[in-house]
Each structure stands twice: as structure tokens, then as C-alpha cells.
Short mmCIF file of C-alpha atoms (C1' of nucleotides) in Angstrom, two decimals:
data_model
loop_
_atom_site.label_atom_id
_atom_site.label_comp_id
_atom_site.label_asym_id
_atom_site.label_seq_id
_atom_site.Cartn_x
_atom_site.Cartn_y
_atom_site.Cartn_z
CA UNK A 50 -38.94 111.23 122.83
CA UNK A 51 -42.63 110.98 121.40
CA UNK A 52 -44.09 114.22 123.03
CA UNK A 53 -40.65 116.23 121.81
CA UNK A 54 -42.19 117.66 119.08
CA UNK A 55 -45.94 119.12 120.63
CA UNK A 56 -44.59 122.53 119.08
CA UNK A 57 -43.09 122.57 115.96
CA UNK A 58 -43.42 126.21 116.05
CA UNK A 59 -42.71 125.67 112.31
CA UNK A 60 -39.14 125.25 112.18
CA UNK A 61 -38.77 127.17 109.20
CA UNK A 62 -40.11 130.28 111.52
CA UNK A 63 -37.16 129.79 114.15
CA UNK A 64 -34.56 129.65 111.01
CA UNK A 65 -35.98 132.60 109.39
CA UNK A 66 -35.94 134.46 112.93
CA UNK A 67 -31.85 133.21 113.50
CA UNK A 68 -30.85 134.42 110.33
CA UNK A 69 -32.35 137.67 110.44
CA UNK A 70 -31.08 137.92 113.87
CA UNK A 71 -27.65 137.69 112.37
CA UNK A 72 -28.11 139.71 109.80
CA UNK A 73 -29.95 142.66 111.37
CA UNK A 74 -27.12 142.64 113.82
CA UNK A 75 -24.21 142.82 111.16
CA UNK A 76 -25.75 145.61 108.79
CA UNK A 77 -28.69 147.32 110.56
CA UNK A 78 -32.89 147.44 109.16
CA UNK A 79 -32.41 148.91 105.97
CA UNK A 80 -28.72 146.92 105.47
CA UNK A 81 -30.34 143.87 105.39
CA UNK A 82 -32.62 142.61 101.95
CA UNK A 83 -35.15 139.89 102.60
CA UNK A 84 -33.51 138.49 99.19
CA UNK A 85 -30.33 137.79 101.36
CA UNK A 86 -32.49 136.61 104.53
CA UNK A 87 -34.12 134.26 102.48
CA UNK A 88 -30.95 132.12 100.47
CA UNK A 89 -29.39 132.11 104.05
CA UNK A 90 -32.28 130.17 105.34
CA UNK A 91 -32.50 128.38 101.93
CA UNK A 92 -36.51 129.34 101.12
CA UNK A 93 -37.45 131.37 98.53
CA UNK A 94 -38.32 135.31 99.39
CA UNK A 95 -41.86 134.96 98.39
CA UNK A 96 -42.07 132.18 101.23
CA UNK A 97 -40.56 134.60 103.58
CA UNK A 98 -44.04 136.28 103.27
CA UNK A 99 -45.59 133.28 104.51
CA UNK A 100 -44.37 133.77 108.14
CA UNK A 101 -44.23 137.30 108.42
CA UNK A 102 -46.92 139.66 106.83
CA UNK A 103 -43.99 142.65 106.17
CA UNK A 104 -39.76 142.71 106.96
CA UNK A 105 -41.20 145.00 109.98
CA UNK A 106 -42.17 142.32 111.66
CA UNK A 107 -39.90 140.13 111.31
CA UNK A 108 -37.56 142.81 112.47
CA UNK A 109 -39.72 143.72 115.41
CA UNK A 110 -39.90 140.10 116.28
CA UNK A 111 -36.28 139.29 115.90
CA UNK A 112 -35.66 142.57 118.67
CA UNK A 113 -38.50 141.17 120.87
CA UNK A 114 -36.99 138.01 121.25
CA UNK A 115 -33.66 139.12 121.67
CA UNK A 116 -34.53 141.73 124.91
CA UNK A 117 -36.68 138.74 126.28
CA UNK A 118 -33.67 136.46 126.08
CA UNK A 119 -32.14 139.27 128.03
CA UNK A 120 -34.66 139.85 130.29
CA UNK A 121 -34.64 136.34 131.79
CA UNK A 122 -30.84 137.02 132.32
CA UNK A 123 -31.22 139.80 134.36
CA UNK A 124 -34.55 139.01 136.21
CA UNK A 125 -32.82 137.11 139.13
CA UNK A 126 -30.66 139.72 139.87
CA UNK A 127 -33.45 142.67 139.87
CA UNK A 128 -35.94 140.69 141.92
CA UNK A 129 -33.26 139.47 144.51
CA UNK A 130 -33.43 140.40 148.45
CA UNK A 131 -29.76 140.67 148.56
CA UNK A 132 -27.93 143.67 150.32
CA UNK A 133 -27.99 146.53 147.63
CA UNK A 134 -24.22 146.57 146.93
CA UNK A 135 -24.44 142.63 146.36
CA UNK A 136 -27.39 143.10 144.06
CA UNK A 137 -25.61 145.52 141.53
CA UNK A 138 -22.81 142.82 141.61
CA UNK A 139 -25.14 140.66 140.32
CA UNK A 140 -26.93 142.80 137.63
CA UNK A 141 -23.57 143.55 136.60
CA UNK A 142 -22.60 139.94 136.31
CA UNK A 143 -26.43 138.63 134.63
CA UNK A 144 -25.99 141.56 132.67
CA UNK A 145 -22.35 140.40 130.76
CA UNK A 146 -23.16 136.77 130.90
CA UNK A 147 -26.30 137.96 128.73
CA UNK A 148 -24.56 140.17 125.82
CA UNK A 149 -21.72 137.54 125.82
CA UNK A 150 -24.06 134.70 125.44
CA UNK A 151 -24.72 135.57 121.78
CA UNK A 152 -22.57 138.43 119.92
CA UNK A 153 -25.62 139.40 117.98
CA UNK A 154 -27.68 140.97 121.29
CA UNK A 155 -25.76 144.02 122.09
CA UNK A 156 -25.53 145.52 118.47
CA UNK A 157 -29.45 144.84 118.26
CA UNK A 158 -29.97 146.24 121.37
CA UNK A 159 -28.11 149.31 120.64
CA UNK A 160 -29.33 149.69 116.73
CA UNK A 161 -33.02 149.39 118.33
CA UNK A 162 -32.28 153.19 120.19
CA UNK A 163 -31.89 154.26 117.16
CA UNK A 164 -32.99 152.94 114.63
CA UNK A 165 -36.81 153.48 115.19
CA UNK A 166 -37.08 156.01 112.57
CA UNK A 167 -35.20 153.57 109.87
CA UNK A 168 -37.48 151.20 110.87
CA UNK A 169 -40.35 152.52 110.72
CA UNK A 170 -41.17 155.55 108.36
CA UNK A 171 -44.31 156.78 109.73
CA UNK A 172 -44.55 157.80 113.11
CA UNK A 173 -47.41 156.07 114.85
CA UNK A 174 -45.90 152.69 115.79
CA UNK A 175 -45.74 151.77 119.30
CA UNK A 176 -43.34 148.94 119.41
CA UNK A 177 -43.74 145.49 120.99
CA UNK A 178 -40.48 145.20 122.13
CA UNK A 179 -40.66 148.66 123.74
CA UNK A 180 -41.99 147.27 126.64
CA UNK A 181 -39.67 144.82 127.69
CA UNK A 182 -37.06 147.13 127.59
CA UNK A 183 -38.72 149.44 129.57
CA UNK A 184 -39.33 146.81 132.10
CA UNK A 185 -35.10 145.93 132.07
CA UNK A 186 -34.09 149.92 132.40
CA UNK A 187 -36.71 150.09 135.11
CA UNK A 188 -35.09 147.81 136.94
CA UNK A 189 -32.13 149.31 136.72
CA UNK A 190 -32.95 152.38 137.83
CA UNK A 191 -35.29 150.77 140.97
CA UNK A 192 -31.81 149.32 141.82
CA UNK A 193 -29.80 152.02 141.87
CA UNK A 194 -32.31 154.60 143.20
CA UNK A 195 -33.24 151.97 146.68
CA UNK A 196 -29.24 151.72 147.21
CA UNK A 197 -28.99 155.51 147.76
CA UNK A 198 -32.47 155.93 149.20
CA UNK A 199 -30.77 153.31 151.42
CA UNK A 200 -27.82 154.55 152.26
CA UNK A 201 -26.04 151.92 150.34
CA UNK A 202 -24.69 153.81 147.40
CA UNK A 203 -23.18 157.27 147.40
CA UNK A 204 -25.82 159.89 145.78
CA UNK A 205 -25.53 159.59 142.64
CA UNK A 206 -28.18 160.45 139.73
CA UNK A 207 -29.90 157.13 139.55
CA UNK A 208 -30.84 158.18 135.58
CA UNK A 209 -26.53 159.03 134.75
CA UNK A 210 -25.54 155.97 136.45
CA UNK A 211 -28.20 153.62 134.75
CA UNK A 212 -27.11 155.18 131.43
CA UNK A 213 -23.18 154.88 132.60
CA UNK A 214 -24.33 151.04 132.96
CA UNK A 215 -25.99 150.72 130.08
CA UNK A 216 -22.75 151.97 128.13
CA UNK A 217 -20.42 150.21 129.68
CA UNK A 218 -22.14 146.74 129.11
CA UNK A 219 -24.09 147.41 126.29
CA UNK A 220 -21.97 149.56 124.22
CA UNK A 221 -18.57 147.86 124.99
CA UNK A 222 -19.83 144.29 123.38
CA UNK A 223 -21.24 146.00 120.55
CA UNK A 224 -17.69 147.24 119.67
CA UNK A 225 -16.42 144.45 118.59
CA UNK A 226 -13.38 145.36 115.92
CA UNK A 227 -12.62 148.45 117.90
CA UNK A 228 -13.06 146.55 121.53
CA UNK A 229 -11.09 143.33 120.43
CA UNK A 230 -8.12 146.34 119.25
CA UNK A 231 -8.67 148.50 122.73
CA UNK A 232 -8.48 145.47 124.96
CA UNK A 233 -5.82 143.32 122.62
CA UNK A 234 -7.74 140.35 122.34
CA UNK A 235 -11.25 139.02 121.25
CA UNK A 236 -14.07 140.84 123.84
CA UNK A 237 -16.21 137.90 123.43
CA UNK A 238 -13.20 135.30 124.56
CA UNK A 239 -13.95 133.54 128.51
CA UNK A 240 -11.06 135.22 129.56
CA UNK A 241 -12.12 139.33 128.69
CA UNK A 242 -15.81 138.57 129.35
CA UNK A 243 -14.80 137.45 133.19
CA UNK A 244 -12.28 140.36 132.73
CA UNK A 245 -15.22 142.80 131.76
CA UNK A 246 -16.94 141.40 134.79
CA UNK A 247 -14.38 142.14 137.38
CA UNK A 248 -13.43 145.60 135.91
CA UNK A 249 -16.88 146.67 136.35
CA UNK A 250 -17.42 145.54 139.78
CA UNK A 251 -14.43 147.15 141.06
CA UNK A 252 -15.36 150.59 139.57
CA UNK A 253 -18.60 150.15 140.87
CA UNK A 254 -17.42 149.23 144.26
CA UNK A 255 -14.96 152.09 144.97
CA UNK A 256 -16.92 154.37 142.63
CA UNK A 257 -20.58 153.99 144.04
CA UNK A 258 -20.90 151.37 146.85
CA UNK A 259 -20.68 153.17 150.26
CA UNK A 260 -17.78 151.23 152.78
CA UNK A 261 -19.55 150.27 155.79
CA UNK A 262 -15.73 149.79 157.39
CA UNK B 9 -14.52 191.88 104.74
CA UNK B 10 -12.57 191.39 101.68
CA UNK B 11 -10.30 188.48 101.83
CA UNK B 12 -12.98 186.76 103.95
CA UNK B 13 -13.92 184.56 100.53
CA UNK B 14 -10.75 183.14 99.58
CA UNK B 15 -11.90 179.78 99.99
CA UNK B 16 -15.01 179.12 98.97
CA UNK B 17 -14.96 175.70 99.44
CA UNK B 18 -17.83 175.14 96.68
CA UNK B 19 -20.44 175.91 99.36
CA UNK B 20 -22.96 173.02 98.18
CA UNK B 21 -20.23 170.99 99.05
CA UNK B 22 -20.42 172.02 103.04
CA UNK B 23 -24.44 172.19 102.78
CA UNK B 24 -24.31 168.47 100.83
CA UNK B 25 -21.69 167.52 103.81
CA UNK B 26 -24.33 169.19 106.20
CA UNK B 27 -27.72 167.84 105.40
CA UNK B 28 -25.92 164.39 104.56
CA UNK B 29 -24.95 164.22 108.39
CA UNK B 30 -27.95 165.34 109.83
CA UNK B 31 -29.66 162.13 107.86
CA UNK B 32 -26.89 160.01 108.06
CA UNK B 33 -27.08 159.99 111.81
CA UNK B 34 -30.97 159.62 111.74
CA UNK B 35 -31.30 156.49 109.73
CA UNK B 36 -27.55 155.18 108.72
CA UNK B 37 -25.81 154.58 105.27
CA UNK B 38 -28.12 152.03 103.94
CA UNK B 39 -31.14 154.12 105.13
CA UNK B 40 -30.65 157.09 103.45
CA UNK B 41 -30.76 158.26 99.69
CA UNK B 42 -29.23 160.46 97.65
CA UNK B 43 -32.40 161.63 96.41
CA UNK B 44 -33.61 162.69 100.16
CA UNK B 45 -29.77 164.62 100.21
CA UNK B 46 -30.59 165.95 97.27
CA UNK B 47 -33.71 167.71 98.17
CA UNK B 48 -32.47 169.09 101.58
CA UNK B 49 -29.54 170.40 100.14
CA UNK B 50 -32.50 171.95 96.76
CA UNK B 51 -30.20 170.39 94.36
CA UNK B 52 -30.97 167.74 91.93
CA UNK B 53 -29.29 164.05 92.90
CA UNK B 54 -27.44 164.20 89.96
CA UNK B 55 -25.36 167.43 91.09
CA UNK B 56 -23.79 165.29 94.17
CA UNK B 57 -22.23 163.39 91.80
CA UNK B 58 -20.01 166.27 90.61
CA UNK B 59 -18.87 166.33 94.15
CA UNK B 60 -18.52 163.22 95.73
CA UNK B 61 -18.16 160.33 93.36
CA UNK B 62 -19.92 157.78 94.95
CA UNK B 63 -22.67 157.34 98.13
CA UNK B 64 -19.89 155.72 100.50
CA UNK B 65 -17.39 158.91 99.78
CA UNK B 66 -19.67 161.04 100.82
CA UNK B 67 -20.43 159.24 103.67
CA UNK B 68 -16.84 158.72 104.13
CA UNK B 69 -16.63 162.07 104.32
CA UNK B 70 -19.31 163.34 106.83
CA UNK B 71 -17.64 160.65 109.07
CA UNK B 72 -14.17 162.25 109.02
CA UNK B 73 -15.26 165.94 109.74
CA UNK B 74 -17.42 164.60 112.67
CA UNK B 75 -14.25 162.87 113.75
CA UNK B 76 -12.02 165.59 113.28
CA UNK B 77 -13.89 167.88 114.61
CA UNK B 78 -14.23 164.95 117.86
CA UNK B 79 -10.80 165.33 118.25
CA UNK B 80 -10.10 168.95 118.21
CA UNK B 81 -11.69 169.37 121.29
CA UNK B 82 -10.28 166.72 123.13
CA UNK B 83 -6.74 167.74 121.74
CA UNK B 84 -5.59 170.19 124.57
CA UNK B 85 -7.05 167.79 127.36
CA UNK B 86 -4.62 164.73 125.79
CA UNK B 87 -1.27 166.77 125.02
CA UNK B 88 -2.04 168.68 128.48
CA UNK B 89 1.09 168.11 131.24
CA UNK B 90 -1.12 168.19 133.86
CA UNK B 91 -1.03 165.77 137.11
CA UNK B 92 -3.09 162.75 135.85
CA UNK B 93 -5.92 163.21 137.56
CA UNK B 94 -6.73 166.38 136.55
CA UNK B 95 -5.96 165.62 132.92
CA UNK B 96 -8.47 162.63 133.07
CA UNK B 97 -10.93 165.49 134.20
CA UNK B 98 -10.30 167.94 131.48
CA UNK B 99 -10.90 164.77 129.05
CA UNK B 100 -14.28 163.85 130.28
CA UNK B 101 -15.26 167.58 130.26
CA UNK B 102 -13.93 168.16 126.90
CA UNK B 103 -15.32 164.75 125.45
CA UNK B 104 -18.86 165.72 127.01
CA UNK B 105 -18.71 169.19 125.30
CA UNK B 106 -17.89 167.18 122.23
CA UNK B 107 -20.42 165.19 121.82
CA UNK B 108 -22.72 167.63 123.27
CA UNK B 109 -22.04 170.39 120.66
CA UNK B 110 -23.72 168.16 117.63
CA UNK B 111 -26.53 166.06 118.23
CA UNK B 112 -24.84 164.19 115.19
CA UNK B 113 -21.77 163.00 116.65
CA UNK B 114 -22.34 160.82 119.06
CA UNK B 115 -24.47 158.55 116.67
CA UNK B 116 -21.98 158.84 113.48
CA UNK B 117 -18.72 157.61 115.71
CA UNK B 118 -21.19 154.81 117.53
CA UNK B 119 -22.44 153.53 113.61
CA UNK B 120 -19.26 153.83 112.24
CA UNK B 121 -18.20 150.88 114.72
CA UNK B 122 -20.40 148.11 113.72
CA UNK B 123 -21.81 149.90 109.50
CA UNK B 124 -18.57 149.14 108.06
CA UNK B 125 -19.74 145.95 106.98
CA UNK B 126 -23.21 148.28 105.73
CA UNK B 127 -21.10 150.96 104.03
CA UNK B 128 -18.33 148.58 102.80
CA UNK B 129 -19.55 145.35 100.95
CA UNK B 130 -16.18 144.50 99.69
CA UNK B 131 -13.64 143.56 102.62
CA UNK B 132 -10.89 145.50 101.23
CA UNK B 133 -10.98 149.04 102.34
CA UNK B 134 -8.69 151.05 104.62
CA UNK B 135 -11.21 153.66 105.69
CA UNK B 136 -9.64 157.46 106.00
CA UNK B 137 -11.53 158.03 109.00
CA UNK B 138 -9.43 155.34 110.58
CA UNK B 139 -6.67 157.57 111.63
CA UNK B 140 -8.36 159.80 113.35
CA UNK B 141 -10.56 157.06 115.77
CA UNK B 142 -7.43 155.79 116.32
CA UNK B 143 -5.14 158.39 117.70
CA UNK B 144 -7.97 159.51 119.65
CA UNK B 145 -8.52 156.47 121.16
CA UNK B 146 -4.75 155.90 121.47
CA UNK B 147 -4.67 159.30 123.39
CA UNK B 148 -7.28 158.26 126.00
CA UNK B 149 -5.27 154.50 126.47
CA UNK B 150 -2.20 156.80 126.82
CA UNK B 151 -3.42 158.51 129.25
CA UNK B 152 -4.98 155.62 131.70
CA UNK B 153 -2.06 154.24 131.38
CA UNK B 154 0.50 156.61 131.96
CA UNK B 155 -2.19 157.54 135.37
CA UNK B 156 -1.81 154.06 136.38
CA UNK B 157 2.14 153.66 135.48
CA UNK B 158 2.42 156.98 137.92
CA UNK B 159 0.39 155.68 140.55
CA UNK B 160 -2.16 158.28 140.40
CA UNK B 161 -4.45 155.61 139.29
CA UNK B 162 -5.88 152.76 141.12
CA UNK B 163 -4.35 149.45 138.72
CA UNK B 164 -7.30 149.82 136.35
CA UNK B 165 -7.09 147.82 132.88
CA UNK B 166 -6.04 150.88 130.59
CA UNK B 167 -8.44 148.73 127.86
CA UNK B 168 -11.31 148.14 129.90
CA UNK B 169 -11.06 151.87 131.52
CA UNK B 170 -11.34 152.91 127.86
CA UNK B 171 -14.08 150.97 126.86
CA UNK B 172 -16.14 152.10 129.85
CA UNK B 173 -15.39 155.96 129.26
CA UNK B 174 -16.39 155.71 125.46
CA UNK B 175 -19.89 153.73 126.50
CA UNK B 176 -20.12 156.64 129.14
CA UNK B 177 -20.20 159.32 126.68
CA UNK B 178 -20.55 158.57 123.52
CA UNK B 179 -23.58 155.82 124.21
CA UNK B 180 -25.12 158.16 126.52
CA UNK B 181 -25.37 160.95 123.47
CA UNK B 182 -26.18 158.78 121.47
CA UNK B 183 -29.26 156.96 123.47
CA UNK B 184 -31.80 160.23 122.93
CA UNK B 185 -35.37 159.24 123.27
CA UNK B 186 -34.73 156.47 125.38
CA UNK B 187 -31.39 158.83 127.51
CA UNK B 188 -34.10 161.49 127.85
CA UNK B 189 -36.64 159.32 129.20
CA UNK B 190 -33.85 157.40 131.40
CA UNK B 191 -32.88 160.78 132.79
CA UNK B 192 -36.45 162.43 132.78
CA UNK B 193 -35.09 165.47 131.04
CA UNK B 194 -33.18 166.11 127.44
CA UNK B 195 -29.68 164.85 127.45
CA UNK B 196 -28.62 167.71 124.98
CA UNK B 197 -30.26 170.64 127.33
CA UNK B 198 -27.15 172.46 129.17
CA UNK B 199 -28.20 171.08 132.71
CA UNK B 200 -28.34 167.25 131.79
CA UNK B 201 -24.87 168.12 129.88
CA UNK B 202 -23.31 169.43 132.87
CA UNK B 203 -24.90 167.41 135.14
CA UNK B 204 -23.29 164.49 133.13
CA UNK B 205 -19.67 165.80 133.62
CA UNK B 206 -20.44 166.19 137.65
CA UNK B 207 -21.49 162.53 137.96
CA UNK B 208 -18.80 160.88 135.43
CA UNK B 209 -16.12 163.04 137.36
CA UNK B 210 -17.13 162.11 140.69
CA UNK B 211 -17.63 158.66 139.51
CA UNK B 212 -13.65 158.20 137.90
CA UNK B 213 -11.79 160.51 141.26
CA UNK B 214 -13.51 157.89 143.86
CA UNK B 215 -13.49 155.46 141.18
CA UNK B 216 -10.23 155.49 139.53
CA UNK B 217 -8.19 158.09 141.28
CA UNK B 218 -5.75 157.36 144.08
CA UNK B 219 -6.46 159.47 146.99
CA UNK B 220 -3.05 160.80 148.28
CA UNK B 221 -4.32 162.22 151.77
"C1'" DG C 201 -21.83 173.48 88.21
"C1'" DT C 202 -26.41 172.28 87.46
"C1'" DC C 203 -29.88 170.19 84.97
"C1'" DT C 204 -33.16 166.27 82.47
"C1'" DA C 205 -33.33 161.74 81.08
"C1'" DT C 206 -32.33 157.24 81.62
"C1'" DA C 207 -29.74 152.97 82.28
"C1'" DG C 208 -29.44 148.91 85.18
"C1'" DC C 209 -30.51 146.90 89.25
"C1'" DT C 210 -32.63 145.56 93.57
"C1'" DA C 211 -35.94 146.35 96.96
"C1'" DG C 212 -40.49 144.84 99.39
"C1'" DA C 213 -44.61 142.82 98.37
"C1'" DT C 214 -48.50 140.18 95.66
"C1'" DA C 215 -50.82 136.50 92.61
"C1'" DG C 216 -51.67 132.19 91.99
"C1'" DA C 217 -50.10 127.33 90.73
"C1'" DC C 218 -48.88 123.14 93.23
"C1'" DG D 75 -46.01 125.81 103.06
"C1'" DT D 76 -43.27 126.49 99.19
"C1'" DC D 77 -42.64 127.81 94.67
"C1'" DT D 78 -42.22 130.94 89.98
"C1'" DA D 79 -43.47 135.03 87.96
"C1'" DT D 80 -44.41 139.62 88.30
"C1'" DC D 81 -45.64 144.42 89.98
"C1'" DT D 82 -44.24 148.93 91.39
"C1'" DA D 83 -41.10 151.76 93.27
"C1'" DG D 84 -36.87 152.87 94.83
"C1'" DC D 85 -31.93 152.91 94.46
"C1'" DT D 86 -26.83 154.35 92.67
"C1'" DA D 87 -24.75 156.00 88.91
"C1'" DT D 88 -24.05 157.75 83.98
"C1'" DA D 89 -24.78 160.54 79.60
"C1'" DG D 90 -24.93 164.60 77.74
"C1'" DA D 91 -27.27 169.30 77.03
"C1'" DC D 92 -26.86 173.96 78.89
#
DNA sequence: GTCTATAGCTAGATAGAC
DNA sequence: GTCTATCTAGCTATAGAC
């Protein structure tokens, strides 16, 4: 393949960003030493330096990628033209098939709510990533609030049930020890992610979605 | 009063316990110092020392009083003899007050899930707050299951139910700036907190609950 | 029970050779 | 682009006077 490598994006850049990924996941911003970040990619910390001005940003770049990973997950489902009902069934499902697709995006996405202060000290910072998850709960909410506008869902508070969403996806793969000893077996195994899938649906469907029968 | 006094309790010991949640909760173990307890508390660092041995007992326990205190007021809703339905109820309402009543809570129990790894670096700890997550936890799997066993349930996964009531509420008390601009009004002001029983109720009795008419 | 002083270590970040 | 060496500042924890 001789135009494979147009892009070397640096290599070294895309190994620093997986290991901090990983490691910001396990034990949070201020958990996590650059020392440590740095032997796991095999560079030297100074070098570290080279590809990211402060631990900030490479922080702020590891949670930017992460919500744009799941962003292009959920993006089919939140622009479809499908009945309303269908549509959540689909958010739903683009929305599990995202935080199962690597272990490390629902405990970064739920650190980033609040974390902001531990990451950074001084209060002016707007946050890049901010935006893309603005865009995702946006979505969310657009959903929700068209299928009652429409007749489709009961009338429910679009805000409580995006947030019900949000916990029930985002929060339950970011148990991990205490999920895998809830459910009796590993969250992130084929079988309890379809599992996850089909529990969800069914609340939603008896719980929100209005029976046109 | 005169026997009001009888136990002390050290009283820098409660405010240590006191300011030590408050910034706990903020920024996590690994984000606070004992220096910044210290001077909310207007002790010297040193002094903590003579009452909690190390950082991660003291952190140890702030997480067990939050925890206790968790389960207290979901006590009367899980030993009640209720029909099922209406014990499921009086859980959601008392888990909502809960998490409601401290701001601190909700954040503690969700970083206690996924800091252990942050506030334990060697493997080999039991954790005292253990027992307490887990009889509370046991309590609500108890009762989903029992609800289901009785038929007052639809066949719900007792695990899955579970997961999805502890995302509900403690994730949603948990999500603050980004809950309150979700919702478009503060999650901790007495409307949003009783609005969030209304829709969580309605959502688990058309949901979850068995209709018998 | 609280303090000052300090030990011992690690953190994020910089300088400058190669 | 990677390295060694180093700076400054912070950390947890201890020693020992009061």
C-alpha cells in the first residue's frame, strides 16, 4: 500500500493518546502521573511535552476524541426519519453498541461531568469537548421532546427522561465491578450488552412509547 | 441541656469528616490534599494525623457515613411489607430524598465505583464501606425480584432493573452542571427533586408494574 | 490535641544536548 | 523527536516540643 501512510499523524501521538485514554479512565485527572503515561508508551516524560504543551491537553484531547467516537455512533440514529418510537430503539441500540465498543468511554464520559474542577483549577476554561457533548444530549432531548410533541410518547419531561437515559447507558457500563456483581456476569460480555439492549427497549416501550393498538 | 455532651465525638473529627466530604466529592481522592482539609477545617495538616492515620482512612471514612447515612433512609422502604408495587414507590421516593438531602452523596457512592483503583494502589484491600453498598444494593435486587416472583412485576431482569434505577438516581444527582442545564433548572431545588420522583414513578408503574384491572 | 519543622518523594514542566 | 538533567512546588507522613 504506497499511499497508506499520507498521515503518520506521528504515531507516537496516537500511543500517547491510547494510553492516557486508559489510564484517565482507570484512576481519574489527578490519578494519573505523566511519569506513568509515559513508561506505558515507552518515551521518556520530557518527550511527552513534545506532543502536548501541558497534561490538560492531553486530557482534554483524550475526552474529545472519545465523545467524537461516540458521536458518530449515535448520529444515524438522531438524524433518522424513522417513526419516533423506532428512532429511540435505535438511539438506545447506537447508544450501547458505543460504550461497549471500548470499556474506557463510559467512565470518561462520566468523570468529564465532574471532574471539570479537578481538571482545571481556574475557572475560565471553556472546554473543547464541551461541545460535542452538547451536540449528543441535544439530540437526545430533540428526540424525546418531537415523540411527545407528536403524540408518540406519553408526556413525559423530555429533560428527566434524557437524564434517565443517560444513566441507564452511561452510568451502568461505567460500573463495572459493581455491574459485573448486580448482573452475575461480565457487563461488557456479547451476551449482557445485547441483554442491556433488550432490557432497555422494553422499559422504554411499555414505559414511554404510546400503543397505537 | 446537661447530658446533651456525653459524646463529644472529638468535634474536629466531624468538621475534618465534614470539610473532607465536601472536597472529596468536588475533585476525588487523588485531587484533594490534606493541606486544603486542613485549612477548611483551621487546623494545621499535621493535626489530621492524630485522627485518621492515613489520607485513604479518612477517605474511607467520609465514604462510609455517606453510605450509612444512604441507607438509613432507604431502610423502612426495603424492610416495608407492603404490596410490591407500592414498596418499589416508597424506594424511589426515599432514594430521591437521599441523594437529594447532600449534594455530596450522589458523587461519593458514583466515585467510589470506579476510584478504588485511585484510593487503593495495592490490590489487597477489603474496603469497610463494602458492606453497606452491598446490602443496599442486595435490598433493591430483593425487592425486583420478589415483585417479579409475585407477579406484580412485568418479568424484568432483577440485575438490569437495578442497574437502571441506580443510573436513574444516583447519576442524575450526580450530573449537576450538565443535569441542571439538561433539565433547564437546578436538580437539587425542591421542584426538580419532586418532579424527579413523579416522572421515575410513572415511568416504573407503566413500566414495570403489572396492571391488575 | 495542636503545633512547627522537616523528611522523603513525586508531581508537572523546562533547558538544552543530540 | 527523543533524551538526560534539573527546577520548583506539591504531596503524605513523621518527629518531637508544648
Amino acid at each position: 500500500m504506497p499511499a497508506a501512510a499520507i498521515a503518520p499523524t506521528s504515531d507516537s501521538r496516537a500511543k500517547i493518546l491510547d494510553v492516557a485514554e486508559s489510564l484517565f479512565a482507570r484512576r481519574g485527572y489527578a490519578g494519573v502521573g505523566l511519569r506513568e503515561v509515559a513508561q506505558g508508551v515507552g518515551l521518556s516524560k520530557s518527550s511527552l511535552f513534545h506532543h502536548f504543551p501541558t497534561k490538560l491537553d492531553l486530557y482534554q484531547e483524550v475526552l474529545a476524541r472519545v465523545l467524537e467516537r461516540l458521536e458518530e455512533r449515535c448520529a444515524p440514529a438522531l438524524h433518522s426519519r424513522a417513526p419516533h418510537a423506532e428512532r429511540l430503539e435505535l438511539l438506545v441500540d447506537a447508544l450501547v453498541d458505543g460504550l461497549a465498543e471500548h470499556p474506557t468511554t463510559a467512565r470518561l464520559a462520566l468523570r468529564s461531568l465532574f471532574e471539570e474542577d479537578e481538571a482545571a483549577p481556574h475557572p475560565a476554561r471553556p472546554a473543547p469537548y464541551d461541545a460535542t457533548l452538547a451536540r449528543l444530549i441535544q439530540g437526545f432531548q430533540r428526540l424525546v421532546s418531537e415523540g411527545v410533541a407528536a403524540g408518540a410518547f406519553r408526556p413525559v419531561s423530555a429533560g428527566h427522561l434524557t437524564q434517565t437515559l443517560i444513566g441507564a447507558t452511561v452510568y451502568h457500563f461505567a460500573s463495572a465491578e459493581l455491574g459485573e456483581e448486580i448482573l452475575g456476569a461480565p457487563i461488557f460480555s456479547a451476551d449482557q450488552v445485547a441483554e442491556r439492549k433488550r432490557q432497555l427497549v422494553a422499559l422504554l416501550r411499555s414505559g414511554i412509547v404510546r400503543q397505537p393498538a
